[in-house]
């Protein structure tokens, strides 16, 4: 029988195998030696008293004392009268023979898309909201709540989506989730259990959607995208569900036209299907007011998933699913099975932040900030890559730059990386094998205006095909 005790130090586990009689002292000595050699017990770290150790492990105090005395004699421990026994200060972990692979050097400028300006997270407002929750939340708040989410946040989200996104939603049809990725998992699991076997995904589109579909038991099928948005009507026979980004297509940035929206709804109606809408950054629109949700046109056919990953910070891991009535219970059940519900106190804090007006104020500030970064990108291209065509800038914080015909996207990305600049070929977003002009996706959300200018200055000749020796 093995005796385990995890009270010696944080993350330290001691096992004594009582089937090996007469060896308990030797076992304890060796396990403490290993903990010191590996660094699990740090130099100077305090050990429990011999009485406490003996009591926890169910051995005699004399055995624990003998163990400590032996390790003191060997130089692993130091004991002073009237003071706790500690690991000797000059104890050093034995280096592992296994060396991790060397990480590639981080780029000096990284045009990765989908990353917001995390330095602009409204920490003061968030801590204020948490303080309000601590002051006013009911005593039951830290317990298990409804898996679908705290009713306070569901009500606030429903009101916000009606007001800002033109959605048609009531609180009971909102399920709170841990960001878009979990939301999509929950929706696709519910669809798979209801008989769906395939899922249409935009091509080009988000790189993870096909993998998520497969994890949920669905086969991903490409849905082509052109300048008017996704052509859902071209989805293969048998497909009855599709994931779309109608307000700001990932990655091309095009907005689904009204005609395409009507076509998508007609398609879902004819196939008794479902449209899943990724409403990821529609608040950040520059040329006109934000485009309303697809869900507002057909609430019985559309699932809308949103989150605060782009508007506040990815680390909050909070989002929402607006469910058609016939799927609400199934999606809430999947959430219950997944994790019993998202963190309740954070939900209450987000609700307080949104209803106080501070969330809207933050969005206005970020909209202006991203607009300046967008202008910096346009200006930098005009200066360092004149003639380069930039598209997808109507909303969000990424754009697509067209390379000269015949250019090799991957080669341009490699050459840019050699100059310390990370850019991302559009081919990385392709699901099918259709031909497409060479393009790069440039994210600017988490870059300063100066970094945008510096990055484009470093690779301008690569974007125009006029590479010069450097």
Tab-separated table of C-alpha atoms in Angstrom:
chain	number	residue	atom	x	y	z
A	1	UNK	CA	0.000	0.000	0.000
A	2	UNK	CA	1.439	3.393	-1.011
A	3	UNK	CA	1.144	6.356	1.351
A	4	UNK	CA	1.077	9.756	-0.337
A	5	UNK	CA	1.583	13.139	1.252
A	6	UNK	CA	1.516	16.440	-0.626
A	7	UNK	CA	2.043	18.734	2.368
A	8	UNK	CA	5.857	19.011	2.321
A	9	UNK	CA	5.966	21.889	-0.143
A	10	UNK	CA	3.933	23.196	-3.038
A	11	UNK	CA	3.661	20.623	-5.829
A	12	UNK	CA	5.703	18.047	-3.869
A	13	UNK	CA	4.479	14.464	-3.663
A	14	UNK	CA	5.999	11.795	-1.388
A	15	UNK	CA	5.097	8.133	-1.775
A	16	UNK	CA	5.908	5.383	0.753
A	17	UNK	CA	5.249	1.825	-0.319
A	18	UNK	CA	4.354	-0.127	2.835
A	19	UNK	CA	4.624	-3.453	1.047
A	20	UNK	CA	8.395	-2.980	1.225
A	21	UNK	CA	8.720	-3.433	5.008
A	22	UNK	CA	11.941	-2.263	6.603
A	23	UNK	CA	12.595	0.235	3.793
A	24	UNK	CA	10.351	3.151	4.777
A	25	UNK	CA	13.249	5.241	6.101
A	26	UNK	CA	15.338	4.625	2.978
A	27	UNK	CA	12.357	5.487	0.776
A	28	UNK	CA	11.735	8.763	2.578
A	29	UNK	CA	15.422	9.738	2.389
A	30	UNK	CA	15.609	9.046	-1.339
A	31	UNK	CA	12.406	10.903	-2.135
A	32	UNK	CA	13.596	13.992	-0.269
A	33	UNK	CA	16.986	13.795	-2.016
A	34	UNK	CA	15.202	13.600	-5.386
A	35	UNK	CA	12.978	16.558	-4.503
A	36	UNK	CA	16.063	18.666	-3.687
A	37	UNK	CA	18.046	17.529	-6.741
A	38	UNK	CA	15.152	18.229	-9.103
A	39	UNK	CA	14.419	21.630	-7.590
A	40	UNK	CA	10.986	20.725	-6.265
A	41	UNK	CA	12.381	21.691	-2.844
A	42	UNK	CA	14.178	24.988	-3.372
A	43	UNK	CA	17.314	26.184	-1.534
A	44	UNK	CA	16.351	27.590	1.860
A	45	UNK	CA	12.862	26.093	1.738
A	46	UNK	CA	11.399	25.157	5.110
A	47	UNK	CA	10.491	21.537	5.859
A	48	UNK	CA	7.794	20.507	8.331
A	49	UNK	CA	8.728	19.362	11.782
A	50	UNK	CA	9.532	15.697	12.265
A	51	UNK	CA	6.356	15.382	14.325
A	52	UNK	CA	4.234	16.839	11.503
A	53	UNK	CA	5.880	14.673	8.870
A	54	UNK	CA	5.491	11.517	10.914
A	55	UNK	CA	1.842	12.288	11.552
A	56	UNK	CA	1.050	12.973	7.907
A	57	UNK	CA	2.819	9.857	6.616
A	58	UNK	CA	1.779	7.553	9.436
A	59	UNK	CA	5.335	6.625	10.477
A	60	UNK	CA	7.175	6.930	13.755
A	61	UNK	CA	8.724	10.230	14.721
A	62	UNK	CA	12.037	8.439	15.213
A	63	UNK	CA	12.023	7.381	11.554
A	64	UNK	CA	11.476	10.982	10.468
A	65	UNK	CA	14.224	12.194	12.810
A	66	UNK	CA	16.682	9.597	11.468
A	67	UNK	CA	15.830	10.703	7.908
A	68	UNK	CA	16.491	14.376	8.655
A	69	UNK	CA	19.754	13.614	10.495
A	70	UNK	CA	21.028	11.544	7.574
A	71	UNK	CA	20.251	14.284	5.038
A	72	UNK	CA	21.857	16.897	7.307
A	73	UNK	CA	24.976	14.749	7.409
A	74	UNK	CA	24.963	14.486	3.610
A	75	UNK	CA	24.630	18.252	3.224
A	76	UNK	CA	21.132	18.331	1.775
A	77	UNK	CA	19.524	19.857	4.870
A	78	UNK	CA	20.558	22.245	7.616
A	79	UNK	CA	19.150	22.180	11.140
A	80	UNK	CA	19.720	24.831	13.795
A	81	UNK	CA	18.475	24.797	17.383
A	82	UNK	CA	15.208	26.675	17.726
A	83	UNK	CA	14.747	26.933	13.975
A	84	UNK	CA	13.017	24.856	11.325
A	85	UNK	CA	14.935	22.325	9.260
A	86	UNK	CA	15.575	23.776	5.804
A	87	UNK	CA	17.104	22.812	2.499
A	88	UNK	CA	20.695	23.995	2.476
A	89	UNK	CA	21.186	27.329	0.713
A	90	UNK	CA	23.829	25.997	-1.666
A	91	UNK	CA	21.689	23.090	-2.872
A	92	UNK	CA	21.278	23.283	-6.621
A	93	UNK	CA	19.091	21.173	-8.907
A	94	UNK	CA	20.908	18.639	-11.075
A	95	UNK	CA	20.539	19.787	-14.719
A	96	UNK	CA	18.354	17.539	-16.820
A	97	UNK	CA	20.049	15.681	-19.658
A	98	UNK	CA	17.007	16.496	-21.799
A	99	UNK	CA	17.235	19.909	-23.394
A	100	UNK	CA	14.167	21.579	-24.852
A	101	UNK	CA	14.296	22.470	-28.499
A	102	UNK	CA	15.510	25.991	-29.032
A	103	UNK	CA	12.646	28.328	-29.787
A	104	UNK	CA	12.827	30.449	-32.898
A	105	UNK	CA	13.658	34.060	-32.119
A	106	UNK	CA	10.567	36.227	-31.711
A	107	UNK	CA	9.997	38.635	-34.600
A	108	UNK	CA	10.577	42.310	-33.883
A	109	UNK	CA	7.278	43.092	-35.638
A	110	UNK	CA	4.529	40.468	-35.754
A	111	UNK	CA	1.577	41.114	-38.063
A	112	UNK	CA	-0.420	38.231	-36.572
A	113	UNK	CA	-4.134	38.688	-37.095
A	114	UNK	CA	-6.871	38.234	-34.527
A	115	UNK	CA	-4.882	39.684	-31.621
A	116	UNK	CA	-6.321	42.842	-30.012
A	117	UNK	CA	-4.325	45.580	-28.323
A	118	UNK	CA	-3.934	43.744	-25.021
A	119	UNK	CA	-2.042	46.656	-23.449
A	120	UNK	CA	-5.227	48.711	-23.725
A	121	UNK	CA	-7.268	46.345	-21.573
A	122	UNK	CA	-9.277	48.570	-19.177
A	123	UNK	CA	-7.737	47.141	-16.024
A	124	UNK	CA	-9.016	49.929	-13.796
A	125	UNK	CA	-12.587	49.434	-15.006
A	126	UNK	CA	-12.309	45.660	-14.689
A	127	UNK	CA	-11.002	45.797	-11.127
A	128	UNK	CA	-13.770	48.280	-10.327
A	129	UNK	CA	-16.333	45.800	-11.676
A	130	UNK	CA	-14.805	42.964	-9.658
A	131	UNK	CA	-14.922	45.167	-6.573
A	132	UNK	CA	-18.587	45.903	-7.196
A	133	UNK	CA	-19.258	42.176	-7.467
A	134	UNK	CA	-17.426	41.523	-4.206
A	135	UNK	CA	-19.458	44.220	-2.513
A	136	UNK	CA	-22.915	43.406	-3.883
A	137	UNK	CA	-22.999	39.787	-5.092
A	138	UNK	CA	-25.269	37.382	-3.203
A	139	UNK	CA	-23.640	34.822	-0.933
A	140	UNK	CA	-24.689	32.107	-3.389
A	141	UNK	CA	-22.640	33.646	-6.227
A	142	UNK	CA	-19.479	31.509	-5.679
A	143	UNK	CA	-21.509	28.293	-5.888
A	144	UNK	CA	-22.667	26.283	-8.857
A	145	UNK	CA	-25.169	28.231	-10.908
A	146	UNK	CA	-27.060	27.597	-14.102
A	147	UNK	CA	-24.756	25.987	-16.694
A	148	UNK	CA	-26.182	28.393	-19.281
A	149	UNK	CA	-24.760	31.294	-17.303
A	150	UNK	CA	-25.614	33.862	-14.678
A	151	UNK	CA	-29.036	35.374	-15.404
A	152	UNK	CA	-27.621	38.868	-14.815
A	153	UNK	CA	-25.107	38.531	-17.653
A	154	UNK	CA	-27.543	36.774	-19.989
A	155	UNK	CA	-29.974	39.656	-19.573
A	156	UNK	CA	-27.286	42.299	-20.139
A	157	UNK	CA	-25.885	40.498	-23.202
A	158	UNK	CA	-29.346	40.119	-24.719
A	159	UNK	CA	-30.048	43.819	-24.241
A	160	UNK	CA	-26.631	44.774	-25.659
A	161	UNK	CA	-27.052	42.601	-28.761
A	162	UNK	CA	-30.507	43.993	-29.431
A	163	UNK	CA	-29.248	47.553	-29.046
A	164	UNK	CA	-25.886	47.380	-30.808
A	165	UNK	CA	-26.035	44.378	-33.138
A	166	UNK	CA	-29.692	44.357	-34.183
A	167	UNK	CA	-30.208	40.844	-32.822
A	168	UNK	CA	-33.581	39.346	-31.982
A	169	UNK	CA	-32.924	37.631	-28.663
A	170	UNK	CA	-34.269	37.085	-25.181
A	171	UNK	CA	-32.112	36.176	-22.159
A	172	UNK	CA	-33.359	32.592	-21.968
A	173	UNK	CA	-31.892	31.944	-25.439
A	174	UNK	CA	-28.386	33.089	-24.410
A	175	UNK	CA	-25.793	30.566	-23.214
A	176	UNK	CA	-22.610	31.994	-21.684
A	177	UNK	CA	-19.478	30.167	-22.828
A	178	UNK	CA	-15.702	30.401	-22.455
A	179	UNK	CA	-14.951	32.272	-25.666
A	180	UNK	CA	-15.813	31.586	-29.301
A	181	UNK	CA	-13.857	28.344	-29.582
A	182	UNK	CA	-15.785	26.659	-26.801
A	183	UNK	CA	-18.999	28.142	-28.127
A	184	UNK	CA	-18.393	26.566	-31.530
A	185	UNK	CA	-17.574	23.218	-29.914
A	186	UNK	CA	-20.840	23.279	-27.972
A	187	UNK	CA	-22.927	24.196	-31.001
A	188	UNK	CA	-21.331	21.581	-33.255
A	189	UNK	CA	-21.719	18.862	-30.625
A	190	UNK	CA	-25.397	19.716	-30.349
A	191	UNK	CA	-25.751	19.609	-34.135
A	192	UNK	CA	-23.927	16.290	-34.373
A	193	UNK	CA	-26.223	14.749	-31.765
A	194	UNK	CA	-29.238	15.992	-33.720
A	195	UNK	CA	-28.152	14.179	-36.877
A	196	UNK	CA	-25.828	16.567	-38.743
A	197	UNK	CA	-22.864	14.854	-40.367
A	198	UNK	CA	-21.230	17.668	-42.374
A	199	UNK	CA	-20.369	21.312	-41.804
A	200	UNK	CA	-19.752	23.999	-44.374
A	201	UNK	CA	-16.713	26.172	-43.589
A	202	UNK	CA	-15.672	29.295	-45.439
A	203	UNK	CA	-12.771	28.949	-47.876
A	204	UNK	CA	-10.624	30.871	-47.136
A	205	UNK	CA	-11.588	30.921	-43.501
A	206	UNK	CA	-10.535	30.388	-39.933
A	207	UNK	CA	-7.822	27.771	-39.743
A	208	UNK	CA	-9.289	25.913	-36.764
A	209	UNK	CA	-12.862	25.408	-37.899
A	210	UNK	CA	-12.266	22.224	-39.893
A	211	UNK	CA	-10.330	20.685	-36.992
A	212	UNK	CA	-13.070	21.626	-34.504
A	213	UNK	CA	-15.713	20.125	-36.801
A	214	UNK	CA	-13.792	16.846	-36.954
A	215	UNK	CA	-13.430	16.763	-33.166
A	216	UNK	CA	-17.197	17.088	-32.922
A	217	UNK	CA	-17.846	14.266	-35.397
A	218	UNK	CA	-18.599	16.400	-38.465
A	219	UNK	CA	-16.900	16.374	-41.843
A	220	UNK	CA	-15.828	19.844	-42.957
A	221	UNK	CA	-16.830	20.881	-46.490
A	222	UNK	CA	-15.499	24.015	-48.203
A	223	UNK	CA	-17.864	26.928	-48.891
A	224	UNK	CA	-16.280	29.319	-51.415
A	225	UNK	CA	-15.908	33.018	-50.620
A	226	UNK	CA	-15.761	35.846	-53.141
A	227	UNK	CA	-16.066	39.627	-53.037
A	228	UNK	CA	-19.726	39.374	-51.933
A	229	UNK	CA	-19.096	36.921	-49.088
A	230	UNK	CA	-19.680	33.211	-48.669
A	231	UNK	CA	-21.554	31.372	-51.444
A	232	UNK	CA	-23.551	29.072	-49.206
A	233	UNK	CA	-25.777	28.020	-52.108
A	234	UNK	CA	-22.719	26.239	-53.574
A	235	UNK	CA	-22.319	23.975	-50.540
A	236	UNK	CA	-22.319	20.281	-51.361
A	237	UNK	CA	-25.501	18.243	-51.234
A	238	UNK	CA	-26.042	16.866	-47.755
A	239	UNK	CA	-24.588	19.889	-45.948
A	240	UNK	CA	-27.220	21.440	-43.677
A	241	UNK	CA	-25.072	23.676	-41.468
A	242	UNK	CA	-22.405	26.273	-42.190
A	243	UNK	CA	-20.180	28.600	-40.150
A	244	UNK	CA	-19.974	32.133	-41.527
A	245	UNK	CA	-18.361	35.507	-40.754
A	246	UNK	CA	-20.871	37.784	-42.496
A	247	UNK	CA	-19.977	41.119	-40.856
A	248	UNK	CA	-16.225	40.914	-41.546
A	249	UNK	CA	-15.074	37.755	-43.290
A	250	UNK	CA	-12.027	35.985	-41.904
A	251	UNK	CA	-9.531	36.615	-43.425
A	252	UNK	CA	-10.536	38.538	-46.571
A	253	UNK	CA	-12.445	41.237	-44.674
A	254	UNK	CA	-15.349	41.364	-47.136
A	255	UNK	CA	-18.862	42.060	-45.867
A	256	UNK	CA	-21.579	39.631	-46.911
A	257	UNK	CA	-23.931	41.530	-49.190
A	258	UNK	CA	-27.673	41.719	-48.511
A	259	UNK	CA	-28.290	39.436	-51.489
A	260	UNK	CA	-25.901	36.792	-50.131
A	261	UNK	CA	-27.506	37.047	-46.706
A	262	UNK	CA	-30.922	36.383	-48.209
A	263	UNK	CA	-29.485	33.482	-50.200
A	264	UNK	CA	-27.951	31.966	-47.061
A	265	UNK	CA	-31.252	32.200	-45.184
A	266	UNK	CA	-33.141	30.695	-48.114
A	267	UNK	CA	-30.571	27.884	-48.253
A	268	UNK	CA	-30.962	27.097	-44.545
A	269	UNK	CA	-34.753	27.197	-44.866
A	270	UNK	CA	-34.789	24.818	-47.834
A	271	UNK	CA	-32.425	22.318	-46.202
A	272	UNK	CA	-33.914	22.534	-42.709
A	273	UNK	CA	-30.483	23.731	-41.731
A	274	UNK	CA	-28.596	26.038	-39.387
A	275	UNK	CA	-26.265	28.972	-39.969
A	276	UNK	CA	-23.596	29.577	-37.303
A	277	UNK	CA	-22.501	33.214	-37.232
A	278	UNK	CA	-19.098	34.214	-35.866
A	279	UNK	CA	-19.681	37.812	-34.763
A	280	UNK	CA	-16.089	38.423	-33.735
A	281	UNK	CA	-15.127	42.048	-34.373
A	282	UNK	CA	-18.117	43.795	-35.933
A	283	UNK	CA	-18.038	46.607	-33.330
A	284	UNK	CA	-14.856	47.927	-34.928
A	285	UNK	CA	-16.125	49.379	-38.195
A	286	UNK	CA	-14.710	52.514	-39.786
A	287	UNK	CA	-16.468	53.339	-43.059
A	288	UNK	CA	-20.004	53.294	-41.672
A	289	UNK	CA	-22.036	51.968	-38.769
A	290	UNK	CA	-21.627	48.312	-37.877
A	291	UNK	CA	-23.543	45.808	-39.988
A	292	UNK	CA	-26.291	44.048	-38.047
A	293	UNK	CA	-26.223	40.373	-37.252
A	294	UNK	CA	-27.480	37.706	-39.601
A	295	UNK	CA	-29.379	36.353	-36.610
A	296	UNK	CA	-31.612	39.421	-36.572
A	297	UNK	CA	-32.982	38.398	-39.987
A	298	UNK	CA	-33.723	34.758	-39.097
A	299	UNK	CA	-33.528	34.030	-35.350
A	300	UNK	CA	-34.971	30.542	-35.816
A	301	UNK	CA	-32.214	29.537	-38.239
A	302	UNK	CA	-29.081	31.313	-36.997
A	303	UNK	CA	-26.810	30.651	-34.032
A	304	UNK	CA	-24.696	33.716	-33.230
A	305	UNK	CA	-21.493	33.337	-31.211
A	306	UNK	CA	-19.701	36.360	-29.820
A	307	UNK	CA	-17.109	37.037	-27.145
A	308	UNK	CA	-15.073	39.727	-25.436
A	309	UNK	CA	-11.793	38.285	-26.733
A	310	UNK	CA	-11.429	41.062	-29.308
A	311	UNK	CA	-13.298	43.846	-27.492
A	312	UNK	CA	-11.644	43.395	-24.066
A	313	UNK	CA	-9.024	40.632	-23.868
A	314	UNK	CA	-8.685	36.954	-24.841
A	315	UNK	CA	-7.617	36.055	-21.284
A	316	UNK	CA	-11.114	36.703	-19.899
A	317	UNK	CA	-12.450	33.625	-21.757
A	318	UNK	CA	-16.047	34.848	-21.785
A	319	UNK	CA	-18.476	34.749	-24.677
A	320	UNK	CA	-22.082	34.040	-25.535
A	321	UNK	CA	-24.167	31.880	-27.814
A	322	UNK	CA	-27.496	33.203	-29.077
A	323	UNK	CA	-29.476	30.044	-29.747
A	324	UNK	CA	-32.509	29.321	-31.906
A	325	UNK	CA	-35.305	28.074	-29.624
A	326	UNK	CA	-35.025	24.486	-30.861
A	327	UNK	CA	-31.295	24.299	-29.970
A	328	UNK	CA	-31.122	26.276	-26.705
A	329	UNK	CA	-31.639	23.326	-24.355
A	330	UNK	CA	-29.236	21.053	-26.263
A	331	UNK	CA	-26.470	23.678	-26.290
A	332	UNK	CA	-26.970	24.425	-22.587
A	333	UNK	CA	-26.734	20.679	-21.913
A	334	UNK	CA	-23.415	20.503	-23.771
A	335	UNK	CA	-22.157	23.406	-21.672
A	336	UNK	CA	-23.197	21.583	-18.508
A	337	UNK	CA	-21.264	18.491	-19.583
A	338	UNK	CA	-18.237	20.537	-20.624
A	339	UNK	CA	-17.527	22.447	-17.427
A	340	UNK	CA	-20.693	23.102	-15.390
A	341	UNK	CA	-20.613	26.766	-16.409
A	342	UNK	CA	-18.168	29.623	-16.961
A	343	UNK	CA	-16.664	31.470	-13.947
A	344	UNK	CA	-19.617	33.073	-12.174
A	345	UNK	CA	-17.812	35.991	-10.553
A	346	UNK	CA	-16.255	37.025	-13.855
A	347	UNK	CA	-19.682	36.814	-15.463
A	348	UNK	CA	-21.085	39.163	-12.848
A	349	UNK	CA	-18.171	41.545	-13.330
A	350	UNK	CA	-18.721	41.627	-17.096
A	351	UNK	CA	-22.417	42.278	-16.573
A	352	UNK	CA	-21.588	45.162	-14.247
A	353	UNK	CA	-19.041	46.572	-16.707
A	354	UNK	CA	-21.517	46.474	-19.585
A	355	UNK	CA	-24.510	47.907	-17.758
A	356	UNK	CA	-22.420	50.718	-16.247
A	357	UNK	CA	-21.564	52.145	-19.665
A	358	UNK	CA	-17.841	51.561	-19.187
A	359	UNK	CA	-17.808	48.779	-21.779
A	360	UNK	CA	-19.291	51.082	-24.446
A	361	UNK	CA	-16.807	53.785	-23.488
A	362	UNK	CA	-13.933	51.328	-23.907
A	363	UNK	CA	-15.226	50.296	-27.350
A	364	UNK	CA	-15.364	53.918	-28.501
A	365	UNK	CA	-11.795	54.446	-27.356
A	366	UNK	CA	-10.567	51.271	-29.050
A	367	UNK	CA	-12.421	52.076	-32.267
A	368	UNK	CA	-10.487	55.346	-32.484
A	369	UNK	CA	-7.205	53.629	-31.590
A	370	UNK	CA	-7.611	50.906	-34.245
A	371	UNK	CA	-8.597	53.536	-36.797
A	372	UNK	CA	-5.272	55.287	-36.195
A	373	UNK	CA	-3.368	52.024	-36.569
A	374	UNK	CA	-5.280	51.313	-39.760
A	375	UNK	CA	-4.284	54.731	-41.111
A	376	UNK	CA	-0.670	54.035	-40.125
A	377	UNK	CA	-0.747	50.813	-42.179
A	378	UNK	CA	-2.198	52.570	-45.208
A	379	UNK	CA	0.359	55.364	-44.926
A	380	UNK	CA	3.281	52.969	-44.470
A	381	UNK	CA	2.296	50.990	-47.558
A	382	UNK	CA	1.916	54.172	-49.581
A	383	UNK	CA	5.447	55.186	-48.564
A	384	UNK	CA	7.339	51.887	-48.630
A	385	UNK	CA	5.265	49.712	-50.980
A	386	UNK	CA	3.541	52.123	-53.375
A	387	UNK	CA	1.066	50.352	-55.589
A	388	UNK	CA	0.436	47.515	-53.147
A	389	UNK	CA	-3.299	46.836	-53.022
A	390	UNK	CA	-4.851	46.615	-49.570
A	391	UNK	CA	-8.330	45.186	-48.956
A	392	UNK	CA	-10.488	44.192	-46.002
A	393	UNK	CA	-9.967	47.420	-44.082
A	394	UNK	CA	-13.615	48.337	-43.546
A	395	UNK	CA	-13.663	46.786	-40.062
A	396	UNK	CA	-11.614	44.935	-37.488
A	397	UNK	CA	-7.849	45.046	-37.124
A	398	UNK	CA	-6.456	43.017	-39.977
A	399	UNK	CA	-6.208	43.538	-43.730
A	400	UNK	CA	-5.086	41.649	-46.835
A	401	UNK	CA	-2.325	42.880	-49.125
A	402	UNK	CA	-2.148	41.664	-52.714
A	403	UNK	CA	1.294	40.577	-53.886
A	404	UNK	CA	2.441	40.844	-57.497
A	405	UNK	CA	1.121	38.130	-59.800
A	406	UNK	CA	3.306	35.059	-59.672
A	407	UNK	CA	4.761	35.888	-56.264
A	408	UNK	CA	5.328	33.018	-53.845
A	409	UNK	CA	3.482	33.792	-50.574
A	410	UNK	CA	5.559	31.387	-48.524
A	411	UNK	CA	8.840	32.694	-49.933
A	412	UNK	CA	7.840	36.273	-49.151
A	413	UNK	CA	6.933	35.238	-45.585
A	414	UNK	CA	10.319	33.506	-45.170
A	415	UNK	CA	12.219	36.501	-46.491
A	416	UNK	CA	10.244	38.797	-44.192
A	417	UNK	CA	11.005	36.538	-41.223
A	418	UNK	CA	14.710	36.796	-42.028
A	419	UNK	CA	14.299	40.543	-41.540
A	420	UNK	CA	12.532	40.093	-38.211
A	421	UNK	CA	9.004	40.654	-39.515
A	422	UNK	CA	6.255	38.015	-39.306
A	423	UNK	CA	3.619	38.034	-42.062
A	424	UNK	CA	1.079	35.340	-42.868
A	425	UNK	CA	0.249	33.861	-46.288
A	426	UNK	CA	-3.418	33.666	-47.209
A	427	UNK	CA	-2.808	30.039	-48.211
A	428	UNK	CA	-2.693	29.253	-44.496
A	429	UNK	CA	-6.410	30.070	-44.355
A	430	UNK	CA	-7.328	27.949	-47.368
A	431	UNK	CA	-9.400	24.843	-46.848
A	432	UNK	CA	-9.664	23.694	-50.476
A	433	UNK	CA	-7.144	23.720	-53.317
A	434	UNK	CA	-8.642	26.427	-55.527
A	435	UNK	CA	-6.223	28.804	-57.219
A	436	UNK	CA	-6.008	32.264	-55.715
A	437	UNK	CA	-3.853	35.325	-56.232
A	438	UNK	CA	-0.867	35.635	-53.873
A	439	UNK	CA	-1.833	37.584	-50.771
A	440	UNK	CA	-0.714	38.138	-47.176
A	441	UNK	CA	-2.850	38.706	-44.085
A	442	UNK	CA	-1.578	41.599	-41.957
A	443	UNK	CA	-2.899	42.045	-38.444
A	444	UNK	CA	-2.236	45.384	-36.757
A	445	UNK	CA	-4.337	45.199	-33.593
A	446	UNK	CA	-1.523	44.511	-31.144
A	447	UNK	CA	1.084	46.709	-32.846
A	448	UNK	CA	1.846	50.348	-32.156
A	449	UNK	CA	1.642	52.810	-35.025
A	450	UNK	CA	5.433	53.058	-34.936
A	451	UNK	CA	5.796	49.268	-35.142
A	452	UNK	CA	3.434	49.132	-38.113
A	453	UNK	CA	5.522	51.710	-39.955
A	454	UNK	CA	8.793	49.998	-38.999
A	455	UNK	CA	7.574	46.584	-40.106
A	456	UNK	CA	6.318	47.747	-43.499
A	457	UNK	CA	9.511	49.768	-44.050
A	458	UNK	CA	11.525	46.583	-43.519
A	459	UNK	CA	9.601	44.510	-46.086
A	460	UNK	CA	8.197	47.079	-48.528
A	461	UNK	CA	10.285	45.793	-51.432
A	462	UNK	CA	9.068	42.228	-50.762
A	463	UNK	CA	5.453	43.366	-51.043
A	464	UNK	CA	6.011	45.010	-54.415
A	465	UNK	CA	8.391	42.433	-55.872
A	466	UNK	CA	11.234	44.944	-56.066
A	467	UNK	CA	13.586	43.158	-53.687
A	468	UNK	CA	16.937	44.818	-53.363
A	469	UNK	CA	20.121	43.612	-51.764
A	470	UNK	CA	20.366	44.541	-48.115
